[in-house]
Every structure is written in C-alpha cells, then in structure tokens.
Amino acid sequence: MTSPPPKPGRAAALLPALLSLAAFVALWEALAALLAEPGTLPGPLRVLDVLGDEAASGRLAHATGVTLLRVVAAFVVAMAIGVALGLLLGRSGATDRWLNPWLVILVNLPALVVTVLCYIWIGLNELAAITAVVLNKVPLVTVMVREGARALRPDLDDMAQAFRMRPADRLRHVILPQLAPYIAGAARAGLSLIWKSW
Amino acid sequence: MEIDIRSKEFAGKPVLGPIRLTLAPGERLAILGPSGIGKTTFLRIAAGLDRDFAGTVAAQGPTSVVFQEPTLLAWRTALQNVTLPTGVTESRARALLGDVGLAGKETLFPRQLSLGQQRRLALARAFAPEPQTLLMDEPFASLDAETAGRMLDLTETLLDRAGASLVFVTHDPGEAARLKARSLTLGGTPATMH
C-alpha cells in the first residue's frame, strides 16, 4: 500500500505561486529593459507608477466600479437566460432539434464580431456593451446546463410526478440541486469570459 | 380503483392487455409473474406515470407509489424527503418517521441511512398523503430476508391503520400470502391477468 504524499501546509502551498508570479514580473522587467522602448513595452514599475496616478485622481476607482457593474449585470442576465434555455433544450428533444443549429452558430461566432455588431446596432453605450457580453456568454451557459438537464434522473421525475409536486417545488428541490454542479461550472467559465470582455 | 387497459404497446409491439381490474377499498392485490412480463409497466400505468396506452385508469382519492428503489432526494434530510414531495406538515412527517422506526433520524441525509432505513423512509413518504391506494413495485426484492420480513410487517401495520388498498408487484408468492393479498399472475404475449 502506498500512502499519499504529505500535504504541504497552507504557506508552503502558496510559495510556488508567489515565486512563479515574481519570476513573471522579473521576466517582464527584463524584457522591458532590453527593449528600452516604454511606448511599446512599459516595464512593471512604470505601469505601477501610472496606476498610482490614476488611483490618486479617483479615475481608477470609478472605472473599476463601472466595469464591476457591467460584469454583475451581464453575469446575472446571461446566467438567467442560459439556465432557462439549457433546461428547456435538455428536457425537450423537439425544442432541442429546432434550436440546436442556432446554438452551434452562436457558440462558434467570434466574440469580437458580436461585440462590433452590438456597437453598430445599439450605439457606443452601456447597453450595447452588456448586450454583447450577454450574447457571447448565453450559448456557453446553455450548452453546459443542457448537458446537466440531459443527465437529470428519470426516477426522481417519476417520484415528483407520482406525488404531484408543484412545478415550483420540483424546480427548487428536485431539478436545481441536480443541475447545481453544471450551473456552478457555467458560472465559473462565464465569469472569466465576462471579466476578460472589458 | 378501476383499471381498464385495452392494450399497451412498446414500439408497435403489444406487451399488455386486455386487462380489467377493480380494486375495492381496503382490498390487497399482488401481481405475480416472471421478470420482463410487464409488471412494472402495469404498475406505472396504474400510477398515472405512463399515459401512453389505450384504456382508462380511475382512482378514488390519492394514490401513492413505493418504487423499486427508495428514490429519495439525496440533498434533502429524511424529514424533508417526506414533507417536500407530499406537502404534509413537519409534525405529521415526524410522526410517520416514528412509525417506521426512524425517530431521531430526521436531520440525517439519505446516504447516512442504511438501505433498509432508506426503504422505510420511502414507505413513510408513501403513507404521508393518506393514500386510498398504495402501489408498490417489488419493494422487498433487494433486501435480506430479515429486513424484508420487518418491512412486510411494517407495511401490513400501516396499511391496516390507513385502511388503504394495495396493488403490489412481486415475484414471491410468500410475500403475497403474508400481506393477505389476492394473487393474480401476469402472463402470455401480450400479457393478461390470470
């Protein structure tokens, strides 16, 4: 019998990550010094300098706040639509056969194309930005939740039907707990996608 | 309860019917027959879970089902596994858990219960909505003899008290005798009752 390797402590587990980050910053600084063209590749110290100025003027906090609001809005809307659509497509074969081709197109549409189109159609405003991100994220959430909806246990469906559970109770106590891992996965993947969109 | 199945087909192949059955209040009926003959299909039709057949099922009052497997919500407690599907109050659910010997286990999750305890939980759930008719699909099949015996006694006690009628599927004539149930055998192609 082999015993698992001893688990490193919390601090020891963090050490490789910190060293790796330090190495990244050092590499960045070295490349910037080698190139010696701050307009093309500013070094980390120079970036930190600008960041400090922006923070002092209050512009950084404002911009971060606006971005966060967009992220939250786009995340909430995209998750709500994606979960509802995924559940519908996973449960109804007929709907899936009709809408799956749309989904294939949307999943493969470059995010940049959607974003540019939204700005052209809606204008250079918040609504366009949020709509673009929602459109980019919904297909991903839909596909992941559809996977979960297809894996829902038929025996529990029978049980809920036999005891005539109300639809809202079924959703909350029978269906959503089974979908939870898929929704969490979609949320994680979706959040990083949204965050990188701005 | 009146069950009138003219025919039931799977992919164009007739598997059941014609079957006519009338169940008087309090009557107990065991459906025997070999595996794969259509016993579970018959029970699903009686439970209203399969509506894709020619014929009618008319039930007076609520019907409850005990499935082959406990079919519990793994993410809810024993108590919630009774209250949530059936809508009964917590105090009634507690009383039922006591009846099936699960007093003190209200806050445990299904995986923390033995298979025998999970089956008794499913039985408590089935009796919660005060059914007029109880439908059971091989409920004692995967249990060892001693546990199956205790489950049979418990089912008998609860049935007597509730005054509910029973339709249960089994391949063991001994179980039918023990529950004082009239036995019918499902056989033939398509299967009919004898």
mmCIF file of C-alpha atoms in Angstrom:
data_model
loop_
_atom_site.group_PDB
_atom_site.id
_atom_site.type_symbol
_atom_site.label_atom_id
_atom_site.label_comp_id
_atom_site.label_asym_id
_atom_site.label_seq_id
_atom_site.Cartn_x
_atom_site.Cartn_y
_atom_site.Cartn_z
ATOM 1 C CA MET A 1 0.000 0.000 0.000
ATOM 2 C CA THR A 2 1.343 3.402 -0.933
ATOM 3 C CA SER A 3 0.492 6.338 1.278
ATOM 4 C CA PRO A 4 -0.339 9.669 -0.382
ATOM 5 C CA PRO A 5 2.447 12.281 -0.250
ATOM 6 C CA PRO A 6 2.124 14.510 2.830
ATOM 7 C CA LYS A 7 0.080 17.626 2.130
ATOM 8 C CA PRO A 8 2.128 20.829 2.261
ATOM 9 C CA GLY A 9 0.946 23.482 4.730
ATOM 10 C CA ARG A 10 -1.025 26.492 3.564
ATOM 11 C CA ALA A 11 2.007 28.809 3.407
ATOM 12 C CA ALA A 12 4.121 26.154 1.670
ATOM 13 C CA ALA A 13 1.364 25.589 -0.892
ATOM 14 C CA LEU A 14 1.312 29.310 -1.668
ATOM 15 C CA LEU A 15 5.068 29.610 -2.106
ATOM 16 C CA PRO A 16 5.327 28.192 -5.674
ATOM 17 C CA ALA A 17 2.561 30.546 -6.843
ATOM 18 C CA LEU A 18 4.304 33.583 -5.329
ATOM 19 C CA LEU A 19 7.714 32.623 -6.719
ATOM 20 C CA SER A 20 6.173 31.966 -10.127
ATOM 21 C CA LEU A 21 4.497 35.388 -10.101
ATOM 22 C CA ALA A 22 7.757 37.049 -9.068
ATOM 23 C CA ALA A 23 9.523 35.285 -11.939
ATOM 24 C CA PHE A 24 6.869 36.600 -14.351
ATOM 25 C CA VAL A 25 7.345 40.191 -13.172
ATOM 26 C CA ALA A 26 11.144 39.788 -13.359
ATOM 27 C CA LEU A 27 10.904 38.463 -16.935
ATOM 28 C CA TRP A 28 8.627 41.364 -17.866
ATOM 29 C CA GLU A 29 11.028 43.906 -16.345
ATOM 30 C CA ALA A 30 13.999 42.273 -18.088
ATOM 31 C CA LEU A 31 12.267 42.344 -21.495
ATOM 32 C CA ALA A 32 11.225 45.980 -20.995
ATOM 33 C CA ALA A 33 14.794 46.961 -20.022
ATOM 34 C CA LEU A 34 16.193 45.054 -23.015
ATOM 35 C CA LEU A 35 13.799 46.728 -25.466
ATOM 36 C CA ALA A 36 14.141 50.135 -23.785
ATOM 37 C CA GLU A 37 11.012 51.476 -25.513
ATOM 38 C CA PRO A 38 8.391 52.348 -22.859
ATOM 39 C CA GLY A 39 5.891 53.281 -25.585
ATOM 40 C CA THR A 40 5.902 49.699 -26.900
ATOM 41 C CA LEU A 41 6.572 47.678 -23.744
ATOM 42 C CA PRO A 42 6.427 49.631 -20.479
ATOM 43 C CA GLY A 43 8.007 47.829 -17.527
ATOM 44 C CA PRO A 44 6.041 46.807 -14.432
ATOM 45 C CA LEU A 45 7.448 49.687 -12.377
ATOM 46 C CA ARG A 46 6.294 52.224 -14.977
ATOM 47 C CA VAL A 47 2.833 50.604 -15.108
ATOM 48 C CA LEU A 48 2.632 50.718 -11.309
ATOM 49 C CA ASP A 49 3.517 54.410 -11.479
ATOM 50 C CA VAL A 50 0.634 55.199 -13.864
ATOM 51 C CA LEU A 51 -1.698 53.015 -11.825
ATOM 52 C CA GLY A 52 -0.788 55.042 -8.724
ATOM 53 C CA ASP A 53 -1.548 58.331 -10.509
ATOM 54 C CA GLU A 54 -4.914 57.032 -11.729
ATOM 55 C CA ALA A 55 -5.805 55.768 -8.256
ATOM 56 C CA ALA A 56 -4.840 59.120 -6.690
ATOM 57 C CA SER A 57 -7.038 61.022 -9.152
ATOM 58 C CA GLY A 58 -10.026 58.734 -8.419
ATOM 59 C CA ARG A 59 -10.377 57.690 -12.046
ATOM 60 C CA LEU A 60 -9.242 54.115 -11.298
ATOM 61 C CA ALA A 61 -11.938 53.556 -8.668
ATOM 62 C CA HIS A 62 -14.605 54.978 -10.971
ATOM 63 C CA ALA A 63 -13.544 52.846 -13.957
ATOM 64 C CA THR A 64 -13.312 49.719 -11.791
ATOM 65 C CA GLY A 65 -16.768 50.406 -10.392
ATOM 66 C CA VAL A 66 -18.267 50.789 -13.859
ATOM 67 C CA THR A 67 -16.618 47.564 -15.036
ATOM 68 C CA LEU A 68 -17.835 45.676 -11.970
ATOM 69 C CA LEU A 69 -21.391 46.875 -12.523
ATOM 70 C CA ARG A 70 -21.246 45.733 -16.141
ATOM 71 C CA VAL A 71 -19.858 42.364 -15.076
ATOM 72 C CA VAL A 72 -22.604 41.848 -12.493
ATOM 73 C CA ALA A 73 -25.375 42.923 -14.880
ATOM 74 C CA ALA A 74 -24.115 40.798 -17.776
ATOM 75 C CA PHE A 75 -23.469 37.827 -15.482
ATOM 76 C CA VAL A 76 -26.920 37.839 -13.896
ATOM 77 C CA VAL A 77 -28.768 38.275 -17.207
ATOM 78 C CA ALA A 78 -26.667 35.701 -19.086
ATOM 79 C CA MET A 79 -26.953 33.082 -16.316
ATOM 80 C CA ALA A 80 -30.721 33.517 -16.054
ATOM 81 C CA ILE A 81 -31.271 33.177 -19.806
ATOM 82 C CA GLY A 82 -28.678 30.411 -20.219
ATOM 83 C CA VAL A 83 -30.016 28.259 -17.360
ATOM 84 C CA ALA A 84 -33.616 28.605 -18.568
ATOM 85 C CA LEU A 85 -32.677 27.803 -22.179
ATOM 86 C CA GLY A 86 -30.369 24.935 -21.203
ATOM 87 C CA LEU A 87 -33.068 23.373 -19.038
ATOM 88 C CA LEU A 88 -35.640 23.721 -21.837
ATOM 89 C CA LEU A 89 -33.348 22.227 -24.505
ATOM 90 C CA GLY A 90 -32.160 19.415 -22.237
ATOM 91 C CA ARG A 91 -35.719 18.431 -21.304
ATOM 92 C CA SER A 92 -37.456 18.836 -24.661
ATOM 93 C CA GLY A 93 -35.978 16.888 -27.547
ATOM 94 C CA ALA A 94 -38.224 18.640 -30.084
ATOM 95 C CA THR A 95 -37.139 22.131 -28.965
ATOM 96 C CA ASP A 96 -33.518 20.984 -28.970
ATOM 97 C CA ARG A 97 -33.766 19.718 -32.550
ATOM 98 C CA TRP A 98 -35.133 23.126 -33.628
ATOM 99 C CA LEU A 99 -32.800 25.377 -31.660
ATOM 100 C CA ASN A 100 -29.571 23.353 -31.674
ATOM 101 C CA PRO A 101 -28.422 24.707 -35.090
ATOM 102 C CA TRP A 102 -28.789 28.265 -33.752
ATOM 103 C CA LEU A 103 -26.763 27.288 -30.715
ATOM 104 C CA VAL A 104 -23.993 25.795 -32.854
ATOM 105 C CA ILE A 105 -23.763 29.046 -34.831
ATOM 106 C CA LEU A 106 -23.798 31.253 -31.719
ATOM 107 C CA VAL A 107 -21.201 29.165 -29.856
ATOM 108 C CA ASN A 108 -18.838 29.439 -32.826
ATOM 109 C CA LEU A 109 -19.449 33.120 -33.578
ATOM 110 C CA PRO A 110 -16.294 35.109 -32.699
ATOM 111 C CA ALA A 111 -16.930 37.289 -29.644
ATOM 112 C CA LEU A 112 -15.393 40.243 -31.430
ATOM 113 C CA VAL A 113 -17.940 40.033 -34.277
ATOM 114 C CA VAL A 114 -20.853 40.078 -31.817
ATOM 115 C CA THR A 115 -19.313 42.967 -29.892
ATOM 116 C CA VAL A 116 -18.705 45.117 -33.006
ATOM 117 C CA LEU A 117 -22.217 44.384 -34.320
ATOM 118 C CA CYS A 118 -23.775 45.372 -30.987
ATOM 119 C CA TYR A 119 -21.900 48.670 -31.008
ATOM 120 C CA ILE A 120 -23.049 49.317 -34.598
ATOM 121 C CA TRP A 121 -26.675 48.356 -33.949
ATOM 122 C CA ILE A 122 -27.201 49.743 -30.449
ATOM 123 C CA GLY A 123 -24.590 52.523 -30.258
ATOM 124 C CA LEU A 124 -21.479 53.133 -28.175
ATOM 125 C CA ASN A 125 -23.178 52.792 -24.805
ATOM 126 C CA GLU A 126 -23.522 50.592 -21.743
ATOM 127 C CA LEU A 127 -26.498 48.701 -23.136
ATOM 128 C CA ALA A 128 -24.508 47.653 -26.202
ATOM 129 C CA ALA A 129 -21.567 46.529 -24.063
ATOM 130 C CA ILE A 130 -23.753 44.461 -21.739
ATOM 131 C CA THR A 131 -25.816 43.009 -24.603
ATOM 132 C CA ALA A 132 -22.660 41.960 -26.432
ATOM 133 C CA VAL A 133 -21.273 40.138 -23.420
ATOM 134 C CA VAL A 134 -24.625 38.509 -22.668
ATOM 135 C CA LEU A 135 -24.882 37.278 -26.275
ATOM 136 C CA ASN A 136 -21.360 35.886 -26.064
ATOM 137 C CA LYS A 137 -21.961 34.083 -22.797
ATOM 138 C CA VAL A 138 -25.511 32.743 -23.139
ATOM 139 C CA PRO A 139 -24.649 29.966 -25.637
ATOM 140 C CA LEU A 140 -21.874 28.677 -23.382
ATOM 141 C CA VAL A 141 -24.126 28.569 -20.305
ATOM 142 C CA THR A 142 -26.921 26.992 -22.356
ATOM 143 C CA VAL A 143 -24.694 24.183 -23.653
ATOM 144 C CA MET A 144 -23.336 23.393 -20.177
ATOM 145 C CA VAL A 145 -26.736 23.426 -18.448
ATOM 146 C CA ARG A 146 -28.281 21.395 -21.296
ATOM 147 C CA GLU A 147 -25.710 18.702 -20.522
ATOM 148 C CA GLY A 148 -26.911 18.699 -16.914
ATOM 149 C CA ALA A 149 -30.580 18.678 -17.894
ATOM 150 C CA ARG A 150 -29.994 15.617 -20.070
ATOM 151 C CA ALA A 151 -28.465 13.839 -17.090
ATOM 152 C CA LEU A 152 -31.449 14.514 -14.776
ATOM 153 C CA ARG A 153 -32.575 11.307 -13.065
ATOM 154 C CA PRO A 154 -35.800 9.935 -14.578
ATOM 155 C CA ASP A 155 -36.649 8.028 -11.372
ATOM 156 C CA LEU A 156 -36.820 11.301 -9.437
ATOM 157 C CA ASP A 157 -39.033 12.747 -12.189
ATOM 158 C CA ASP A 158 -41.364 9.784 -11.675
ATOM 159 C CA MET A 159 -41.313 10.309 -7.929
ATOM 160 C CA ALA A 160 -42.132 14.031 -8.277
ATOM 161 C CA GLN A 161 -44.937 13.208 -10.699
ATOM 162 C CA ALA A 162 -46.333 10.379 -8.572
ATOM 163 C CA PHE A 163 -46.548 12.686 -5.554
ATOM 164 C CA ARG A 164 -47.905 15.523 -7.725
ATOM 165 C CA MET A 165 -45.236 18.002 -6.627
ATOM 166 C CA ARG A 166 -45.938 21.583 -7.670
ATOM 167 C CA PRO A 167 -43.753 22.781 -10.594
ATOM 168 C CA ALA A 168 -42.008 25.411 -8.436
ATOM 169 C CA ASP A 169 -41.198 22.815 -5.737
ATOM 170 C CA ARG A 170 -39.978 20.372 -8.371
ATOM 171 C CA LEU A 171 -37.662 23.003 -9.829
ATOM 172 C CA ARG A 172 -36.294 24.020 -6.443
ATOM 173 C CA HIS A 173 -35.994 20.682 -4.659
ATOM 174 C CA VAL A 174 -35.615 18.107 -7.448
ATOM 175 C CA ILE A 175 -34.197 19.734 -10.590
ATOM 176 C CA LEU A 176 -31.935 22.616 -9.493
ATOM 177 C CA PRO A 177 -29.987 20.551 -6.917
ATOM 178 C CA GLN A 178 -29.131 18.089 -9.698
ATOM 179 C CA LEU A 179 -28.141 20.934 -12.034
ATOM 180 C CA ALA A 180 -26.055 22.726 -9.376
ATOM 181 C CA PRO A 181 -22.641 21.350 -10.464
ATOM 182 C CA TYR A 182 -23.343 22.247 -14.091
ATOM 183 C CA ILE A 183 -24.572 25.735 -13.167
ATOM 184 C CA ALA A 184 -21.501 26.277 -10.974
ATOM 185 C CA GLY A 185 -19.249 25.197 -13.856
ATOM 186 C CA ALA A 186 -21.073 27.516 -16.252
ATOM 187 C CA ALA A 187 -20.809 30.361 -13.730
ATOM 188 C CA ARG A 188 -17.051 29.898 -13.347
ATOM 189 C CA ALA A 189 -16.415 29.651 -17.076
ATOM 190 C CA GLY A 190 -18.825 32.505 -17.753
ATOM 191 C CA LEU A 191 -17.371 34.838 -15.152
ATOM 192 C CA SER A 192 -13.843 34.620 -16.555
ATOM 193 C CA LEU A 193 -15.250 35.126 -20.057
ATOM 194 C CA ILE A 194 -17.172 38.208 -18.951
ATOM 195 C CA TRP A 195 -14.277 39.625 -16.972
ATOM 196 C CA LYS A 196 -11.956 39.393 -19.988
ATOM 197 C CA SER A 197 -14.500 41.078 -22.268
ATOM 198 C CA TRP A 198 -13.699 44.508 -20.841
ATOM 199 C CA MET B 1 -59.750 1.938 -8.226
ATOM 200 C CA GLU B 2 -60.664 0.758 -11.707
ATOM 201 C CA ILE B 3 -58.056 -0.160 -14.265
ATOM 202 C CA ASP B 4 -59.075 -0.956 -17.822
ATOM 203 C CA ILE B 5 -56.137 -1.473 -20.164
ATOM 204 C CA ARG B 6 -57.220 -2.418 -23.675
ATOM 205 C CA SER B 7 -53.636 -2.529 -24.912
ATOM 206 C CA LYS B 8 -50.168 -1.182 -24.241
ATOM 207 C CA GLU B 9 -47.502 -1.266 -26.909
ATOM 208 C CA PHE B 10 -43.774 -0.624 -26.985
ATOM 209 C CA ALA B 11 -42.582 0.384 -30.477
ATOM 210 C CA GLY B 12 -45.621 -1.240 -32.099
ATOM 211 C CA LYS B 13 -45.214 -4.487 -30.158
ATOM 212 C CA PRO B 14 -48.151 -5.231 -27.819
ATOM 213 C CA VAL B 15 -46.932 -6.032 -24.293
ATOM 214 C CA LEU B 16 -50.079 -5.720 -22.151
ATOM 215 C CA GLY B 17 -53.801 -6.237 -22.416
ATOM 216 C CA PRO B 18 -56.620 -6.550 -22.350
ATOM 217 C CA ILE B 19 -56.641 -6.228 -18.547
ATOM 218 C CA ARG B 20 -59.651 -5.197 -16.438
ATOM 219 C CA LEU B 21 -59.324 -4.830 -12.688
ATOM 220 C CA THR B 22 -61.495 -3.375 -9.979
ATOM 221 C CA LEU B 23 -60.000 -2.818 -6.569
ATOM 222 C CA ALA B 24 -62.413 -2.431 -3.657
ATOM 223 C CA PRO B 25 -61.481 -0.058 -0.785
ATOM 224 C CA GLY B 26 -59.031 -1.835 1.513
ATOM 225 C CA GLU B 27 -58.508 -4.716 -0.906
ATOM 226 C CA ARG B 28 -54.991 -6.052 -1.411
ATOM 227 C CA LEU B 29 -53.793 -7.394 -4.700
ATOM 228 C CA ALA B 30 -50.446 -8.982 -5.562
ATOM 229 C CA ILE B 31 -49.340 -9.104 -9.178
ATOM 230 C CA LEU B 32 -47.027 -12.048 -9.769
ATOM 231 C CA GLY B 33 -45.188 -13.103 -12.881
ATOM 232 C CA PRO B 34 -41.741 -13.641 -14.367
ATOM 233 C CA SER B 35 -39.274 -10.814 -14.968
ATOM 234 C CA GLY B 36 -39.845 -8.740 -18.087
ATOM 235 C CA ILE B 37 -43.515 -9.742 -18.447
ATOM 236 C CA GLY B 38 -44.747 -6.159 -17.911
ATOM 237 C CA LYS B 39 -45.449 -5.978 -14.166
ATOM 238 C CA THR B 40 -43.671 -2.659 -13.752
ATOM 239 C CA THR B 41 -45.332 -1.316 -16.905
ATOM 240 C CA PHE B 42 -48.715 -2.270 -15.445
ATOM 241 C CA LEU B 43 -47.909 -0.508 -12.179
ATOM 242 C CA ARG B 44 -46.667 2.634 -13.970
ATOM 243 C CA ILE B 45 -49.949 2.789 -15.866
ATOM 244 C CA ALA B 46 -51.911 2.354 -12.622
ATOM 245 C CA ALA B 47 -49.820 5.140 -11.011
ATOM 246 C CA GLY B 48 -50.522 7.534 -13.876
ATOM 247 C CA LEU B 49 -46.812 7.672 -14.768
ATOM 248 C CA ASP B 50 -47.397 6.095 -18.176
ATOM 249 C CA ARG B 51 -50.310 7.579 -20.113
ATOM 250 C CA ASP B 52 -49.283 6.180 -23.488
ATOM 251 C CA PHE B 53 -51.764 3.268 -23.586
ATOM 252 C CA ALA B 54 -55.267 2.503 -24.792
ATOM 253 C CA GLY B 55 -57.717 2.382 -21.887
ATOM 254 C CA THR B 56 -58.555 4.190 -18.660
ATOM 255 C CA VAL B 57 -57.470 4.314 -15.032
ATOM 256 C CA ALA B 58 -59.861 5.782 -12.480
ATOM 257 C CA ALA B 59 -58.721 6.220 -8.873
ATOM 258 C CA GLN B 60 -60.831 7.353 -5.939
ATOM 259 C CA GLY B 61 -58.730 9.547 -3.682
ATOM 260 C CA PRO B 62 -54.971 9.952 -3.607
ATOM 261 C CA THR B 63 -52.635 7.220 -4.841
ATOM 262 C CA SER B 64 -49.090 6.745 -3.533
ATOM 263 C CA VAL B 65 -46.192 4.838 -5.020
ATOM 264 C CA VAL B 66 -43.310 2.919 -3.444
ATOM 265 C CA PHE B 67 -40.716 2.398 -6.150
ATOM 266 C CA GLN B 68 -38.281 -0.471 -6.635
ATOM 267 C CA GLU B 69 -35.505 1.775 -5.342
ATOM 268 C CA PRO B 70 -36.018 4.205 -2.431
ATOM 269 C CA THR B 71 -35.880 7.164 -4.914
ATOM 270 C CA LEU B 72 -35.023 9.787 -2.313
ATOM 271 C CA LEU B 73 -33.702 13.333 -2.660
ATOM 272 C CA ALA B 74 -30.057 12.844 -1.663
ATOM 273 C CA TRP B 75 -29.646 16.584 -0.977
ATOM 274 C CA ARG B 76 -32.537 16.857 1.486
ATOM 275 C CA THR B 77 -32.910 15.476 5.020
ATOM 276 C CA ALA B 78 -35.052 12.475 5.948
ATOM 277 C CA LEU B 79 -37.748 14.819 7.267
ATOM 278 C CA GLN B 80 -37.686 16.959 4.110
ATOM 279 C CA ASN B 81 -37.885 13.813 1.992
ATOM 280 C CA VAL B 82 -41.340 13.335 3.495
ATOM 281 C CA THR B 83 -42.551 16.953 3.660
ATOM 282 C CA LEU B 84 -41.314 18.296 0.307
ATOM 283 C CA PRO B 85 -42.765 15.737 -2.122
ATOM 284 C CA THR B 86 -46.036 15.271 -0.250
ATOM 285 C CA GLY B 87 -46.684 18.724 1.216
ATOM 286 C CA VAL B 88 -47.560 17.329 4.668
ATOM 287 C CA THR B 89 -46.726 19.275 7.833
ATOM 288 C CA GLU B 90 -43.496 18.702 9.708
ATOM 289 C CA SER B 91 -45.326 17.283 12.720
ATOM 290 C CA ARG B 92 -47.121 14.695 10.587
ATOM 291 C CA ALA B 93 -43.830 13.796 8.904
ATOM 292 C CA ARG B 94 -42.167 13.378 12.324
ATOM 293 C CA ALA B 95 -44.967 11.096 13.469
ATOM 294 C CA LEU B 96 -44.621 8.978 10.312
ATOM 295 C CA LEU B 97 -40.847 8.720 10.721
ATOM 296 C CA GLY B 98 -41.541 7.494 14.256
ATOM 297 C CA ASP B 99 -43.995 4.913 12.889
ATOM 298 C CA VAL B 100 -41.340 3.442 10.582
ATOM 299 C CA GLY B 101 -38.659 3.438 13.294
ATOM 300 C CA LEU B 102 -36.722 6.466 12.097
ATOM 301 C CA ALA B 103 -37.344 8.693 15.144
ATOM 302 C CA GLY B 104 -34.189 10.694 15.845
ATOM 303 C CA LYS B 105 -33.006 10.370 12.232
ATOM 304 C CA GLU B 106 -34.990 13.381 10.950
ATOM 305 C CA THR B 107 -31.965 15.513 10.140
ATOM 306 C CA LEU B 108 -29.891 12.761 8.515
ATOM 307 C CA PHE B 109 -29.406 12.658 4.772
ATOM 308 C CA PRO B 110 -30.322 9.517 2.792
ATOM 309 C CA ARG B 111 -26.688 8.461 2.321
ATOM 310 C CA GLN B 112 -26.320 8.376 6.118
ATOM 311 C CA LEU B 113 -29.096 5.772 6.323
ATOM 312 C CA SER B 114 -28.826 2.038 5.628
ATOM 313 C CA LEU B 115 -30.716 0.615 2.646
ATOM 314 C CA GLY B 116 -33.366 -0.790 4.991
ATOM 315 C CA GLN B 117 -33.785 2.634 6.616
ATOM 316 C CA GLN B 118 -33.985 4.318 3.209
ATOM 317 C CA ARG B 119 -36.788 1.933 2.230
ATOM 318 C CA ARG B 120 -38.659 2.653 5.452
ATOM 319 C CA LEU B 121 -38.268 6.368 4.706
ATOM 320 C CA ALA B 122 -39.797 5.768 1.262
ATOM 321 C CA LEU B 123 -42.636 3.914 2.987
ATOM 322 C CA ALA B 124 -43.236 6.821 5.388
ATOM 323 C CA ARG B 125 -43.322 9.183 2.404
ATOM 324 C CA ALA B 126 -45.846 6.973 0.620
ATOM 325 C CA PHE B 127 -48.224 6.948 3.588
ATOM 326 C CA ALA B 128 -47.884 10.700 4.240
ATOM 327 C CA PRO B 129 -50.611 11.930 1.831
ATOM 328 C CA GLU B 130 -53.121 9.440 3.369
ATOM 329 C CA PRO B 131 -53.474 7.425 0.162
ATOM 330 C CA GLN B 132 -56.602 5.475 -0.698
ATOM 331 C CA THR B 133 -54.465 3.186 -2.810
ATOM 332 C CA LEU B 134 -50.831 2.240 -2.368
ATOM 333 C CA LEU B 135 -48.874 0.957 -5.365
ATOM 334 C CA MET B 136 -45.622 -0.892 -4.681
ATOM 335 C CA ASP B 137 -43.103 -2.177 -7.215
ATOM 336 C CA GLU B 138 -41.056 -5.122 -5.821
ATOM 337 C CA PRO B 139 -40.482 -3.170 -2.605
ATOM 338 C CA PHE B 140 -38.875 -6.066 -0.717
ATOM 339 C CA ALA B 141 -36.804 -7.528 -3.556
ATOM 340 C CA SER B 142 -33.276 -6.305 -2.807
ATOM 341 C CA LEU B 143 -33.464 -6.781 0.976
ATOM 342 C CA ASP B 144 -32.087 -9.645 3.062
ATOM 343 C CA ALA B 145 -34.720 -11.999 4.484
ATOM 344 C CA GLU B 146 -34.759 -10.450 7.963
ATOM 345 C CA THR B 147 -35.042 -6.846 6.729
ATOM 346 C CA ALA B 148 -37.654 -7.863 4.156
ATOM 347 C CA GLY B 149 -39.657 -9.536 6.933
ATOM 348 C CA ARG B 150 -39.597 -6.386 9.072
ATOM 349 C CA MET B 151 -40.604 -4.283 6.056
ATOM 350 C CA LEU B 152 -43.529 -6.627 5.348
ATOM 351 C CA ASP B 153 -44.757 -6.383 8.958
ATOM 352 C CA LEU B 154 -44.437 -2.617 8.897
ATOM 353 C CA THR B 155 -46.293 -2.338 5.582
ATOM 354 C CA GLU B 156 -49.066 -4.543 6.964
ATOM 355 C CA THR B 157 -49.419 -2.423 10.121
ATOM 356 C CA LEU B 158 -49.502 0.869 8.223
ATOM 357 C CA LEU B 159 -51.948 -0.482 5.642
ATOM 358 C CA ASP B 160 -54.298 -1.716 8.374
ATOM 359 C CA ARG B 161 -54.222 1.633 10.112
ATOM 360 C CA ALA B 162 -54.674 3.712 6.940
ATOM 361 C CA GLY B 163 -57.325 1.366 5.548
ATOM 362 C CA ALA B 164 -55.743 1.832 2.140
ATOM 363 C CA SER B 165 -55.985 -0.697 -0.660
ATOM 364 C CA LEU B 166 -52.794 -2.128 -2.121
ATOM 365 C CA VAL B 167 -51.545 -3.219 -5.501
ATOM 366 C CA PHE B 168 -48.043 -4.632 -5.361
ATOM 367 C CA VAL B 169 -45.785 -6.291 -7.838
ATOM 368 C CA THR B 170 -43.634 -9.196 -6.730
ATOM 369 C CA HIS B 171 -42.191 -12.491 -7.906
ATOM 370 C CA ASP B 172 -42.551 -14.060 -4.452
ATOM 371 C CA PRO B 173 -45.924 -15.741 -3.658
ATOM 372 C CA GLY B 174 -44.843 -15.819 0.021
ATOM 373 C CA GLU B 175 -44.965 -12.020 0.212
ATOM 374 C CA ALA B 176 -48.482 -12.035 -1.225
ATOM 375 C CA ALA B 177 -49.646 -14.561 1.384
ATOM 376 C CA ARG B 178 -48.033 -12.628 4.217
ATOM 377 C CA LEU B 179 -49.823 -9.419 3.221
ATOM 378 C CA LYS B 180 -53.093 -11.400 2.846
ATOM 379 C CA ALA B 181 -53.310 -10.248 -0.746
ATOM 380 C CA ARG B 182 -55.330 -11.793 -3.552
ATOM 381 C CA SER B 183 -52.828 -13.007 -6.148
ATOM 382 C CA LEU B 184 -53.050 -12.538 -9.873
ATOM 383 C CA THR B 185 -50.429 -13.703 -12.321
ATOM 384 C CA LEU B 186 -49.417 -11.737 -15.355
ATOM 385 C CA GLY B 187 -48.527 -13.971 -18.290
ATOM 386 C CA GLY B 188 -48.743 -14.535 -22.042
ATOM 387 C CA THR B 189 -47.970 -12.324 -25.036
ATOM 388 C CA PRO B 190 -49.353 -9.733 -24.788
ATOM 389 C CA ALA B 191 -49.614 -10.286 -21.044
ATOM 390 C CA THR B 192 -53.016 -10.628 -19.372
ATOM 391 C CA MET B 193 -54.079 -11.370 -15.779
ATOM 392 C CA HIS B 194 -54.915 -14.897 -14.652
#
